[in-house]
Amino acid sequence: MEQLANFLALARKLRATGDKSYSSELVKLAEANDGTEDPLSEEACCEIAMGFRSQRASIRKECKATLEKVMYNLGEARFAGVQNALLRMVAGDHFSWSRLIALELCDWPGKPEACLRLLEADELTLKRAALEAMIPHAENPEYAPKLKQAALRYVAIGQDPSLRVPAAEVLRSSRSFEGRDAMLQLLQDPEGCSSELLQVAIKGLAELDRGPDEAGDSEAHEAKLCGALGPLLEHGSASVREDAAYALADVGHQGPNGLAVAALTKRPVWPETHATVLEAKSTALNS
């Protein structure tokens, strides 16, 4: 009990001051735990997490670093309790910065659920952080349907451009037919997409395309891909043009009708002068 009281006192001092000496003492207490007298508890860890609400960035940073080290010395049940507390903070804490810190410390398997809860926030910064945190979990079978559904919602036309890019990255990482189809739809509406979004879509389509859905549809499939990628060779962004050229090289390896070659050799309205694009087109034609 004495160790627990000491831990609580140090946690309260840390969240009030951000003093590194308190952090060092807390970490030492956690690491010295031999199981005979557990100085750690969910309550004590939550005291540290309260420091995430501080107006001072230095306090928030120190509390985050300390809790990250301390909570992995908890037993399984108490670790789960702290994770649940962090999930509650993500879902409804008053300050956006405390919610973001809590999200960073949420561990598997609660991370996808934390992302979905944070996506319900009004602030764009929180929504973007939630989508970015979803990317590594896009293939997880338990959460994949919910994550894909959320990503499809935020990649759509009319959504804020800052949300469409990470939403597309979630779909790109999903390794799914829905992701492939979403990439193709983005490429078919280049005027409604930023250059960054188009680059994600081009690379995503190249990674996710598995050929036609039905046997015998290879010609139609080739025409669909080249019809989306070909016009991008005249896009205003050199990076988009370069990525489109390399993507057409992949299509050319699969397509029976040479449509990719035709797109790459088509005379553009304005002659291509950008070195990296010229190199990409040459590489694509000779690959």
Short mmCIF file of C-alpha atoms in Angstrom, two decimals:
data_model
loop_
_atom_site.label_atom_id
_atom_site.label_comp_id
_atom_site.label_asym_id
_atom_site.label_seq_id
_atom_site.Cartn_x
_atom_site.Cartn_y
_atom_site.Cartn_z
CA MET A 1 0.00 0.00 0.00
CA GLU A 2 2.88 2.35 0.74
CA GLN A 3 4.32 1.83 -2.73
CA LEU A 4 0.92 2.45 -4.32
CA ALA A 5 0.48 5.68 -2.34
CA ASN A 6 3.96 6.77 -3.42
CA PHE A 7 3.16 5.98 -7.05
CA LEU A 8 -0.06 7.99 -6.92
CA ALA A 9 1.70 10.96 -5.33
CA LEU A 10 4.43 10.93 -7.97
CA ALA A 11 1.84 10.63 -10.77
CA ARG A 12 -0.03 13.69 -9.48
CA LYS A 13 3.18 15.70 -9.21
CA LEU A 14 4.19 14.68 -12.74
CA ARG A 15 0.90 15.75 -14.32
CA ALA A 16 1.08 19.06 -12.45
CA THR A 17 4.69 19.93 -13.28
CA GLY A 18 6.06 17.67 -16.03
CA ASP A 19 9.25 17.34 -13.98
CA LYS A 20 11.48 14.60 -15.42
CA SER A 21 12.62 13.54 -11.95
CA TYR A 22 9.08 12.40 -11.13
CA SER A 23 8.96 10.54 -14.42
CA SER A 24 12.22 8.75 -13.62
CA GLU A 25 10.94 7.70 -10.20
CA LEU A 26 7.71 6.36 -11.65
CA VAL A 27 9.53 4.32 -14.27
CA LYS A 28 11.92 2.94 -11.63
CA LEU A 29 9.01 1.88 -9.43
CA ALA A 30 7.33 0.19 -12.38
CA GLU A 31 10.47 -1.64 -13.51
CA ALA A 32 11.35 -2.73 -9.97
CA ASN A 33 8.03 -4.46 -9.47
CA ASP A 34 8.77 -8.12 -8.74
CA GLY A 35 5.16 -9.20 -8.39
CA THR A 36 5.17 -9.45 -4.58
CA GLU A 37 3.70 -5.98 -4.13
CA ASP A 38 2.27 -4.34 -7.21
CA PRO A 39 2.76 -0.56 -7.04
CA LEU A 40 0.80 -0.06 -10.23
CA SER A 41 -2.91 0.36 -10.72
CA GLU A 42 -5.34 1.61 -13.30
CA GLU A 43 -6.04 4.61 -11.06
CA ALA A 44 -2.36 5.57 -10.90
CA CYS A 45 -1.90 5.27 -14.66
CA CYS A 46 -5.02 7.33 -15.26
CA GLU A 47 -3.51 10.04 -13.04
CA ILE A 48 -0.61 10.25 -15.47
CA ALA A 49 -3.02 10.32 -18.42
CA MET A 50 -4.74 13.36 -16.91
CA GLY A 51 -1.56 15.21 -17.80
CA PHE A 52 -2.54 14.88 -21.47
CA ARG A 53 -5.06 17.66 -20.78
CA SER A 54 -2.42 20.16 -19.74
CA GLN A 55 -2.13 23.44 -21.62
CA ARG A 56 1.65 23.00 -21.51
CA ALA A 57 3.09 20.86 -24.31
CA SER A 58 6.10 19.88 -22.19
CA ILE A 59 3.83 18.34 -19.54
CA ARG A 60 1.81 16.47 -22.14
CA LYS A 61 4.99 15.12 -23.74
CA GLU A 62 6.47 13.93 -20.43
CA CYS A 63 3.23 12.30 -19.28
CA LYS A 64 2.88 10.47 -22.59
CA ALA A 65 6.46 9.17 -22.48
CA THR A 66 6.07 8.07 -18.86
CA LEU A 67 2.76 6.27 -19.31
CA GLU A 68 4.07 4.53 -22.41
CA LYS A 69 6.90 3.04 -20.33
CA VAL A 70 4.87 2.34 -17.20
CA MET A 71 1.77 0.66 -18.62
CA TYR A 72 3.74 -2.18 -20.21
CA ASN A 73 4.76 -3.26 -16.69
CA LEU A 74 1.13 -3.80 -15.77
CA GLY A 75 -0.45 -7.19 -15.50
CA GLU A 76 -2.77 -8.21 -18.32
CA ALA A 77 -6.00 -7.25 -16.53
CA ARG A 78 -4.74 -3.84 -15.42
CA PHE A 79 -3.23 -3.13 -18.83
CA ALA A 80 -6.66 -3.80 -20.36
CA GLY A 81 -8.19 -1.43 -17.81
CA VAL A 82 -5.80 1.36 -18.79
CA GLN A 83 -6.50 0.71 -22.47
CA ASN A 84 -10.22 1.05 -21.81
CA ALA A 85 -9.58 4.34 -20.02
CA LEU A 86 -7.57 5.59 -23.00
CA LEU A 87 -10.37 4.51 -25.33
CA ARG A 88 -12.84 6.56 -23.29
CA MET A 89 -10.51 9.55 -23.52
CA VAL A 90 -10.30 9.15 -27.31
CA ALA A 91 -14.07 8.93 -27.58
CA GLY A 92 -15.04 11.98 -25.58
CA ASP A 93 -12.34 13.98 -23.83
CA HIS A 94 -12.75 17.76 -23.93
CA PHE A 95 -9.41 18.60 -25.55
CA SER A 96 -8.45 17.50 -29.05
CA TRP A 97 -4.77 17.16 -28.10
CA SER A 98 -5.54 14.79 -25.21
CA ARG A 99 -7.64 12.64 -27.54
CA LEU A 100 -4.79 12.43 -30.06
CA ILE A 101 -2.24 11.42 -27.41
CA ALA A 102 -4.62 8.77 -26.05
CA LEU A 103 -5.10 7.42 -29.58
CA GLU A 104 -1.33 7.07 -30.03
CA LEU A 105 -1.11 5.01 -26.83
CA CYS A 106 -4.07 2.77 -27.63
CA ASP A 107 -2.68 -0.68 -28.32
CA TRP A 108 -3.97 -3.59 -30.35
CA PRO A 109 -6.72 -4.83 -30.33
CA GLY A 110 -8.40 -1.58 -29.26
CA LYS A 111 -6.73 0.67 -31.82
CA PRO A 112 -9.23 0.22 -34.70
CA GLU A 113 -12.16 0.83 -32.36
CA ALA A 114 -10.44 3.97 -31.06
CA CYS A 115 -10.00 5.18 -34.65
CA LEU A 116 -13.68 4.65 -35.45
CA ARG A 117 -14.70 6.56 -32.34
CA LEU A 118 -12.37 9.46 -33.09
CA LEU A 119 -13.76 9.63 -36.62
CA GLU A 120 -17.05 10.78 -35.07
CA ALA A 121 -15.39 14.01 -33.88
CA ASP A 122 -16.24 17.32 -35.50
CA GLU A 123 -12.67 18.58 -35.91
CA LEU A 124 -10.98 17.78 -39.21
CA THR A 125 -7.61 17.28 -37.48
CA LEU A 126 -9.08 14.50 -35.36
CA LYS A 127 -10.82 12.85 -38.31
CA ARG A 128 -7.58 12.93 -40.32
CA ALA A 129 -5.60 11.44 -37.42
CA ALA A 130 -8.20 8.68 -37.09
CA LEU A 131 -8.00 7.80 -40.79
CA GLU A 132 -4.19 7.83 -40.76
CA ALA A 133 -4.16 5.51 -37.74
CA MET A 134 -6.49 3.10 -39.54
CA ILE A 135 -4.04 2.42 -42.37
CA PRO A 136 -1.98 -0.34 -40.64
CA HIS A 137 -5.19 -2.14 -39.61
CA ALA A 138 -7.03 -2.03 -42.94
CA GLU A 139 -6.50 -5.74 -43.57
CA ASN A 140 -7.51 -6.91 -40.10
CA PRO A 141 -10.38 -9.36 -40.67
CA GLU A 142 -12.28 -8.31 -37.55
CA TYR A 143 -12.40 -4.61 -38.37
CA ALA A 144 -11.79 -4.51 -42.14
CA PRO A 145 -15.49 -4.14 -43.11
CA LYS A 146 -16.01 -1.18 -40.75
CA LEU A 147 -12.72 0.48 -41.71
CA LYS A 148 -13.42 0.09 -45.45
CA GLN A 149 -16.93 1.49 -45.00
CA ALA A 150 -15.55 4.52 -43.17
CA ALA A 151 -12.81 5.04 -45.76
CA LEU A 152 -15.28 4.81 -48.67
CA ARG A 153 -17.36 7.50 -46.99
CA TYR A 154 -14.48 9.94 -46.59
CA VAL A 155 -12.82 9.34 -49.97
CA ALA A 156 -15.99 10.41 -51.76
CA ILE A 157 -16.38 13.61 -53.77
CA GLY A 158 -17.46 16.49 -51.56
CA GLN A 159 -15.42 15.43 -48.54
CA ASP A 160 -12.63 17.67 -47.30
CA PRO A 161 -9.47 17.12 -49.40
CA SER A 162 -7.42 16.60 -46.22
CA LEU A 163 -9.58 13.55 -45.43
CA ARG A 164 -9.78 12.05 -48.91
CA VAL A 165 -6.05 11.26 -49.10
CA PRO A 166 -5.77 9.21 -45.86
CA ALA A 167 -9.11 7.56 -46.65
CA ALA A 168 -7.66 6.47 -50.01
CA GLU A 169 -4.58 5.14 -48.21
CA VAL A 170 -6.84 3.01 -45.99
CA LEU A 171 -8.49 1.55 -49.09
CA ARG A 172 -5.11 1.07 -50.76
CA SER A 173 -3.95 -0.90 -47.72
CA SER A 174 -7.15 -2.96 -47.55
CA ARG A 175 -6.03 -5.27 -50.39
CA SER A 176 -9.67 -5.55 -51.43
CA PHE A 177 -11.79 -5.35 -54.57
CA GLU A 178 -13.62 -2.41 -52.98
CA GLY A 179 -10.29 -0.64 -52.67
CA ARG A 180 -9.42 -1.37 -56.29
CA ASP A 181 -12.76 -0.08 -57.52
CA ALA A 182 -12.44 3.07 -55.41
CA MET A 183 -9.00 3.78 -56.89
CA LEU A 184 -10.38 3.42 -60.41
CA GLN A 185 -13.29 5.75 -59.68
CA LEU A 186 -10.90 8.41 -58.42
CA LEU A 187 -8.81 8.19 -61.59
CA GLN A 188 -11.93 8.58 -63.72
CA ASP A 189 -12.57 11.97 -62.09
CA PRO A 190 -9.13 13.66 -62.13
CA GLU A 191 -10.55 17.18 -62.04
CA GLY A 192 -12.22 16.41 -58.72
CA CYS A 193 -9.03 15.08 -57.12
CA SER A 194 -5.87 16.72 -55.85
CA SER A 195 -2.54 15.62 -57.33
CA GLU A 196 -1.69 13.86 -54.06
CA LEU A 197 -4.95 11.93 -54.15
CA LEU A 198 -4.40 10.91 -57.76
CA GLN A 199 -0.93 9.60 -56.92
CA VAL A 200 -2.36 7.44 -54.14
CA ALA A 201 -5.04 6.17 -56.53
CA ILE A 202 -2.56 5.35 -59.31
CA LYS A 203 -0.26 3.42 -57.00
CA GLY A 204 -3.21 1.78 -55.28
CA LEU A 205 -4.69 0.60 -58.56
CA ALA A 206 -1.33 -0.83 -59.64
CA GLU A 207 -1.05 -2.73 -56.35
CA LEU A 208 -4.65 -3.90 -56.07
CA ASP A 209 -5.56 -4.79 -59.63
CA ARG A 210 -5.82 -8.54 -60.12
CA GLY A 211 -7.07 -8.55 -63.67
CA PRO A 212 -10.66 -8.87 -64.88
CA ASP A 213 -13.32 -10.15 -62.50
CA GLU A 214 -14.66 -12.55 -65.10
CA ALA A 215 -12.79 -14.82 -67.51
CA GLY A 216 -12.85 -13.43 -71.05
CA ASP A 217 -13.15 -9.81 -69.94
CA SER A 218 -9.46 -9.02 -70.39
CA GLU A 219 -10.00 -6.66 -73.33
CA ALA A 220 -12.65 -4.63 -71.55
CA HIS A 221 -10.54 -4.60 -68.41
CA GLU A 222 -7.50 -3.32 -70.31
CA ALA A 223 -9.59 -0.61 -71.97
CA LYS A 224 -10.98 0.48 -68.61
CA LEU A 225 -7.54 0.82 -67.00
CA CYS A 226 -5.95 2.55 -69.98
CA GLY A 227 -8.95 4.82 -70.31
CA ALA A 228 -8.37 6.01 -66.74
CA LEU A 229 -4.57 6.17 -66.79
CA GLY A 230 -3.94 7.45 -70.32
CA PRO A 231 -5.40 10.95 -69.85
CA LEU A 232 -3.24 11.42 -66.75
CA LEU A 233 -0.16 11.52 -68.98
CA GLU A 234 -1.26 15.10 -69.73
CA HIS A 235 -2.05 16.06 -66.13
CA GLY A 236 -0.62 19.33 -64.85
CA SER A 237 1.47 17.57 -62.19
CA ALA A 238 4.69 15.93 -63.40
CA SER A 239 4.53 13.49 -60.48
CA VAL A 240 1.08 12.32 -61.58
CA ARG A 241 2.26 11.92 -65.18
CA GLU A 242 5.30 9.94 -64.06
CA ASP A 243 3.26 7.59 -61.85
CA ALA A 244 0.70 7.10 -64.64
CA ALA A 245 3.47 6.08 -67.07
CA TYR A 246 4.82 3.44 -64.71
CA ALA A 247 1.30 2.17 -64.01
CA LEU A 248 0.65 1.81 -67.74
CA ALA A 249 3.77 -0.33 -67.98
CA ASP A 250 2.10 -2.79 -65.58
CA VAL A 251 -1.07 -2.76 -67.67
CA GLY A 252 0.96 -3.36 -70.82
CA HIS A 253 2.38 -6.57 -69.40
CA GLN A 254 -1.15 -7.93 -68.92
CA GLY A 255 -3.15 -6.42 -71.78
CA PRO A 256 -3.51 -8.26 -75.09
CA ASN A 257 -4.35 -5.26 -77.26
CA GLY A 258 -1.44 -2.89 -76.78
CA LEU A 259 -3.65 -0.10 -75.43
CA ALA A 260 -1.04 0.85 -72.85
CA VAL A 261 1.59 1.28 -75.58
CA ALA A 262 -0.84 3.38 -77.58
CA ALA A 263 -1.45 5.62 -74.58
CA LEU A 264 2.27 6.00 -73.91
CA THR A 265 3.09 6.86 -77.53
CA LYS A 266 0.12 9.17 -78.16
CA ARG A 267 1.22 12.65 -79.17
CA PRO A 268 0.29 14.99 -76.30
CA VAL A 269 -1.23 18.44 -76.79
CA TRP A 270 1.86 19.93 -75.16
CA PRO A 271 5.20 18.20 -75.75
CA GLU A 272 6.55 16.49 -72.65
CA THR A 273 9.73 18.17 -71.39
CA HIS A 274 9.99 16.97 -67.80
CA ALA A 275 13.01 14.65 -67.46
CA THR A 276 11.52 12.23 -64.93
CA VAL A 277 8.33 11.82 -66.98
CA LEU A 278 10.28 11.21 -70.17
CA GLU A 279 12.36 8.60 -68.36
CA ALA A 280 9.25 6.93 -66.95
CA LYS A 281 7.63 6.72 -70.38
CA SER A 282 10.80 5.35 -71.92
CA THR A 283 11.15 2.76 -69.17
CA ALA A 284 7.49 1.80 -69.53
CA LEU A 285 7.79 1.30 -73.29
CA ASN A 286 10.97 -0.75 -73.00
CA SER A 287 9.99 -2.88 -70.02
#
